[in-house]
Coordinates of C-alpha atoms and ligand atoms in Angstrom, one line a residue:
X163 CA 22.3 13.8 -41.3
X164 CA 24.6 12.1 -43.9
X165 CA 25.1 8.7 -44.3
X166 CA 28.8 9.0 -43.4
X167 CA 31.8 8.3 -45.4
X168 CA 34.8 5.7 -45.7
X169 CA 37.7 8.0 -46.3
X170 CA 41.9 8.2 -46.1
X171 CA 43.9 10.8 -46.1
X172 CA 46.9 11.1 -47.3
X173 CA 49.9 13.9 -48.0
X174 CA 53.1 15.0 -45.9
X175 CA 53.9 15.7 -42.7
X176 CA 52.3 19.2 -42.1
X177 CA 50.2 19.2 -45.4
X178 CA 47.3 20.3 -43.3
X179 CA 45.9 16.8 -42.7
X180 CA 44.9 17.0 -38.9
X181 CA 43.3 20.6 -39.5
X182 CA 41.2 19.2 -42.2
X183 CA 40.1 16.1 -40.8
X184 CA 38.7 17.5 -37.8
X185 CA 36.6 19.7 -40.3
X186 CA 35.9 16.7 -42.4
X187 CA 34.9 14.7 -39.0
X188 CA 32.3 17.4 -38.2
X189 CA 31.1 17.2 -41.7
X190 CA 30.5 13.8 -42.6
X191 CA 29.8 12.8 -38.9
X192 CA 32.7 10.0 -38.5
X193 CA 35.3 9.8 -35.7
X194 CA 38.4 11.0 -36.7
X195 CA 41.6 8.4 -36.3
X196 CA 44.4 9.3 -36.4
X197 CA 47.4 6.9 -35.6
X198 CA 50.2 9.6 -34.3
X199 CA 47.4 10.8 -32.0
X200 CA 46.5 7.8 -30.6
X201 CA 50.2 6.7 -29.7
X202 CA 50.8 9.7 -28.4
X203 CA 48.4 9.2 -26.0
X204 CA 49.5 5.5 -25.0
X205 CA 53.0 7.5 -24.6
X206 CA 51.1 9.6 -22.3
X207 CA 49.3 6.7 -20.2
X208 CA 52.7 5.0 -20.5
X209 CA 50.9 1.7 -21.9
X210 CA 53.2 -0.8 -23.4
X211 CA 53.2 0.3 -27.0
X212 CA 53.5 3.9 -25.6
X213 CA 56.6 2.5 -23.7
X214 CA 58.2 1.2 -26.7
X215 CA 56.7 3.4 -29.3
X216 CA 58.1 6.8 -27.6
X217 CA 62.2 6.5 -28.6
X218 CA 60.8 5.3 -32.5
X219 CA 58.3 8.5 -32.8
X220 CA 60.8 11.0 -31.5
X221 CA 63.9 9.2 -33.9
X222 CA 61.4 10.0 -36.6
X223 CA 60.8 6.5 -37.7
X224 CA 58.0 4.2 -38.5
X225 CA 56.3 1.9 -35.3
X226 CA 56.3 -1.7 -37.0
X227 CA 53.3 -2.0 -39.5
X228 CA 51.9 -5.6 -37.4
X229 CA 51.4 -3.2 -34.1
X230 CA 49.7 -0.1 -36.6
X231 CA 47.6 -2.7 -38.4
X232 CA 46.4 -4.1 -35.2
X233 CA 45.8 -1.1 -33.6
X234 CA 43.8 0.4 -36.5
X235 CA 42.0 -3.1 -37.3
X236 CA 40.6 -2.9 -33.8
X237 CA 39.6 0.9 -33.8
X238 CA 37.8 0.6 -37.1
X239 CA 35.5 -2.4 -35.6
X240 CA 34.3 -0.5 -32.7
X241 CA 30.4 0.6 -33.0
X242 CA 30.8 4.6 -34.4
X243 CA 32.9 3.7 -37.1
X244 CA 31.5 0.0 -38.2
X245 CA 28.3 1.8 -38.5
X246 CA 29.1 5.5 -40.3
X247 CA 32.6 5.4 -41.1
X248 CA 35.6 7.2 -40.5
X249 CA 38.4 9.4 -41.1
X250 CA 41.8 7.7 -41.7
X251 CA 44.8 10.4 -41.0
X252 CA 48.3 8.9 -41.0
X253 CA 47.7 5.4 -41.7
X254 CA 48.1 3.5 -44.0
X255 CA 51.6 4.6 -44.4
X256 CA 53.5 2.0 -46.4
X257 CA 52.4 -0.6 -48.8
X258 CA 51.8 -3.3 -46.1
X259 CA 49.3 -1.2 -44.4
X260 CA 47.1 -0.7 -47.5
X261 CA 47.1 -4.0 -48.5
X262 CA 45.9 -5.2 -44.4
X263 CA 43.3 -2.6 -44.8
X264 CA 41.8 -3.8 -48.1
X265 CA 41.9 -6.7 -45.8
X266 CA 40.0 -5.2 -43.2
X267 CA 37.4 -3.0 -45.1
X268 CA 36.5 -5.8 -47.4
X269 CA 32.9 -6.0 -47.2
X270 CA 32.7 -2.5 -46.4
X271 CA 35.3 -0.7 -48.8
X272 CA 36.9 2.8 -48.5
X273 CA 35.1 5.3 -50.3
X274 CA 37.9 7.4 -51.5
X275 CA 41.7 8.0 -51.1
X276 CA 42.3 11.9 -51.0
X277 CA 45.8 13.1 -51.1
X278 CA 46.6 16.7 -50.0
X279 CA 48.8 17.8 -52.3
X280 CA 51.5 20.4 -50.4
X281 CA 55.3 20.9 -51.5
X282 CA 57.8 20.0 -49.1
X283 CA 59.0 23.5 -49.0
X284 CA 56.1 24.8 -47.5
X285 CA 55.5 22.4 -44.9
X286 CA 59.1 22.8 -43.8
X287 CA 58.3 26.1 -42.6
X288 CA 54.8 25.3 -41.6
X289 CA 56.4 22.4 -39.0
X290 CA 59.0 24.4 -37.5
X291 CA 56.3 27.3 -36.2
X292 CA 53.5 23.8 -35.4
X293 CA 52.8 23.8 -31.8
X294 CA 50.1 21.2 -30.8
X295 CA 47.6 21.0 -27.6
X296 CA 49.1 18.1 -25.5
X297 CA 45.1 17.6 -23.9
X298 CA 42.8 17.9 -27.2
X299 CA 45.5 17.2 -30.0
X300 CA 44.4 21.5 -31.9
X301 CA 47.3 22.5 -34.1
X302 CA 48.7 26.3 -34.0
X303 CA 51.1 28.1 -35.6
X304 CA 53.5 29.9 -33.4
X305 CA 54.7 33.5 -34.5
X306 CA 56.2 34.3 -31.5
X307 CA 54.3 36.5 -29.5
X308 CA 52.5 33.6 -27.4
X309 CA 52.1 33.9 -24.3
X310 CA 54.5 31.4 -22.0
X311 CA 52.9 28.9 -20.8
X312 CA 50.6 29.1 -24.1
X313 CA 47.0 27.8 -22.9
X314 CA 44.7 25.7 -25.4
X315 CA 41.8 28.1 -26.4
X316 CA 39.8 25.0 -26.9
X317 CA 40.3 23.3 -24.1
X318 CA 42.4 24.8 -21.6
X319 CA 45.8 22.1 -22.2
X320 CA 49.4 23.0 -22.5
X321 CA 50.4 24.0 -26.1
X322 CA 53.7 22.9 -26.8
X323 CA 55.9 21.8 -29.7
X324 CA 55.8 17.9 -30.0
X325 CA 59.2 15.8 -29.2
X326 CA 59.5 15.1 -32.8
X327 CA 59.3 18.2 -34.7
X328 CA 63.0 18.7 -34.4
X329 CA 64.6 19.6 -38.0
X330 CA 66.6 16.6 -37.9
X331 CA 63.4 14.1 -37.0
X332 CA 60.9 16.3 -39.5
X333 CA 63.6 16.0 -42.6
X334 CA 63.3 12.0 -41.6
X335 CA 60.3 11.9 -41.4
X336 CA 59.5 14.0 -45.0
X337 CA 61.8 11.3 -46.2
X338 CA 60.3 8.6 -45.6
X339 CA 57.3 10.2 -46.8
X340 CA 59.1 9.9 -50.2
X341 CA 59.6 6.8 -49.6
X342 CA 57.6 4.6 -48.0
X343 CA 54.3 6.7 -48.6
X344 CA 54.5 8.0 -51.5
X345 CA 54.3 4.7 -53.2
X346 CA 50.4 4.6 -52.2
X347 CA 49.3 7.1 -54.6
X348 CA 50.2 4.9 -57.2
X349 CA 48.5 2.0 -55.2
X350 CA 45.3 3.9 -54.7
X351 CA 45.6 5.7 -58.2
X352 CA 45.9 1.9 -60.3
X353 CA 42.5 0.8 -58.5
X354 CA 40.8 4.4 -59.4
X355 CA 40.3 5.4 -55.6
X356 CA 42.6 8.4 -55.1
X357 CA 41.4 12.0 -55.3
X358 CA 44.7 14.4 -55.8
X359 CA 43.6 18.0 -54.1
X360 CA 45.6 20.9 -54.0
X361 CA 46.1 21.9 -49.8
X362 CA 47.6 25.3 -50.8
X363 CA 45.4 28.2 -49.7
X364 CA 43.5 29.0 -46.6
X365 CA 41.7 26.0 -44.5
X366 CA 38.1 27.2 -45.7
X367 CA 39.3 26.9 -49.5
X368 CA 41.1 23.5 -48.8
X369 CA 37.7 22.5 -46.9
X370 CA 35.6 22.8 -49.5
X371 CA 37.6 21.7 -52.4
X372 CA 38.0 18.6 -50.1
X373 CA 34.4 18.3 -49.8
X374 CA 33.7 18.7 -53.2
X375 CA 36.2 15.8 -54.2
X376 CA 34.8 13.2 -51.4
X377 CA 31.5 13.9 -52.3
X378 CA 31.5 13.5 -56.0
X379 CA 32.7 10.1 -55.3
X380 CA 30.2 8.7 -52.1
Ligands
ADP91 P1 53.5 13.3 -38.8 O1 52.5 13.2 -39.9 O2 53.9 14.7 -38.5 O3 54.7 12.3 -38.9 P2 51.8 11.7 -37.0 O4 51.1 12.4 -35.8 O5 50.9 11.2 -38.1 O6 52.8 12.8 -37.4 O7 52.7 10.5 -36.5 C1 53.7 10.7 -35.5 C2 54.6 9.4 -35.5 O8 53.8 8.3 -35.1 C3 55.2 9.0 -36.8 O9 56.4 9.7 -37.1 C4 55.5 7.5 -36.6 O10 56.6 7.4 -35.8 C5 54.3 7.1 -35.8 N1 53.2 6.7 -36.7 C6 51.9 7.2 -36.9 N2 51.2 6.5 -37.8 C7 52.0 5.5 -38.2 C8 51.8 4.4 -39.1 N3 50.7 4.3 -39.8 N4 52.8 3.5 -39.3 C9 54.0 3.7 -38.6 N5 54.2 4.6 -37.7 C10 53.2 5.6 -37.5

């Protein structure tokens, strides 16, 4: 087996992130964390951050970066990822949150920054058809000839479209990718960390360019 890997992802909504870490998750054997995923399961248990993060993830805003920080901060501590790592997909997100994970990771540093480079065109139309597994978390795309209900072929869970990928919450949401987000390629670029990949193409050819990028740099 490897010996793991400290890694980040970032790029825009629907850039391909959540297909690609699962693969990368397989690869490097890590636990894939992802922040929307895991509050949209504390929506689901109807915990109190799902309680108050629900109305702010369907508006298409950001949850406050103290409650992502803490939430990540604790994830990254427990005994799989301490000891071989992890995948980091949708956080950090803003400025505050990488500096708090420098923070965090500092006697065990990321690895490598890899941003999947997609233009906002494209993943306009790739977010309108998404559908997602509400059990097991699988993207689709949905061309219209799924059967209603649409059953998870991995699992057996409802596919459905997600509360927040209305066009008036995704063209929020891309913006303040721009803004907010955006900014961290510069922050990860200045300290020679980031690894700019091109996520236009099939998943197997954005796979193994990812691969090849991340493990250059381990
Ligand atoms: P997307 O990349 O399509 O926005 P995610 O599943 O990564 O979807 O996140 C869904 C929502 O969860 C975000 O729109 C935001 O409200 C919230 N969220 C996830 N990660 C963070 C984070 N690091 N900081 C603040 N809010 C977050």
């Amino acid at each position: 087996m490897n010996s793991g890997a400290r890694l980040v992802l970032l790029g825009r909504q629907g850039a391909g992130k959540g297909t690609q870490c699962v693969r990368l998750s397989r690869h490097f054997v890590v636990p894939h964390i992802s922040t929307g995923d895991m509050l949209r399961a504390a929506v689901r248990e109807g915990t109190e951050l799902g309680l108050m993060a629900k109305a702010v993830i369907d508006a298409g805003n950001l949850v406050g970066d103290d409650i992502m920080i803490g939430l990540v901060a604790e994830r990254i501590q427990a005994d799989d990822a301490r000891d071989r790592g992890y995948i980091l997909d949708g956080f950090p997100r803003t400025v505050a949150q990488a500096v708090s994970l420098d923070e965090i990771t500092a006697s065990h540093p990321l690895d490598v920054v890899v941003d999947l480079v997609v233009p906002r065109d494209l993943v306009l139309s790739r977010l309108s058809a998404r559908r997602v597994c509400r059990d097991c978390g699988a993207n689709f795309q949905a061309t219209g000839t799924e059967p209603s209900p649409w059953t998870c072929e991995n699992c057996g869970g409802d596919v459905v479209q997600r509360d927040d990928d209305t066009p008036d919450a995704i063209n929020k949401r891309l913006d303040l990718y721009e803004t907010q987000t955006q900014p961290l390629i510069d922050f990860y670029g200045e300290s020679g960390r980031l690894a700019q990949i091109d996520g236009v193409g099939s998943p197997d050819e954005v796979f193994a360019r990812l691969t090849k990028a991340v493990e250059q740099r381990l």
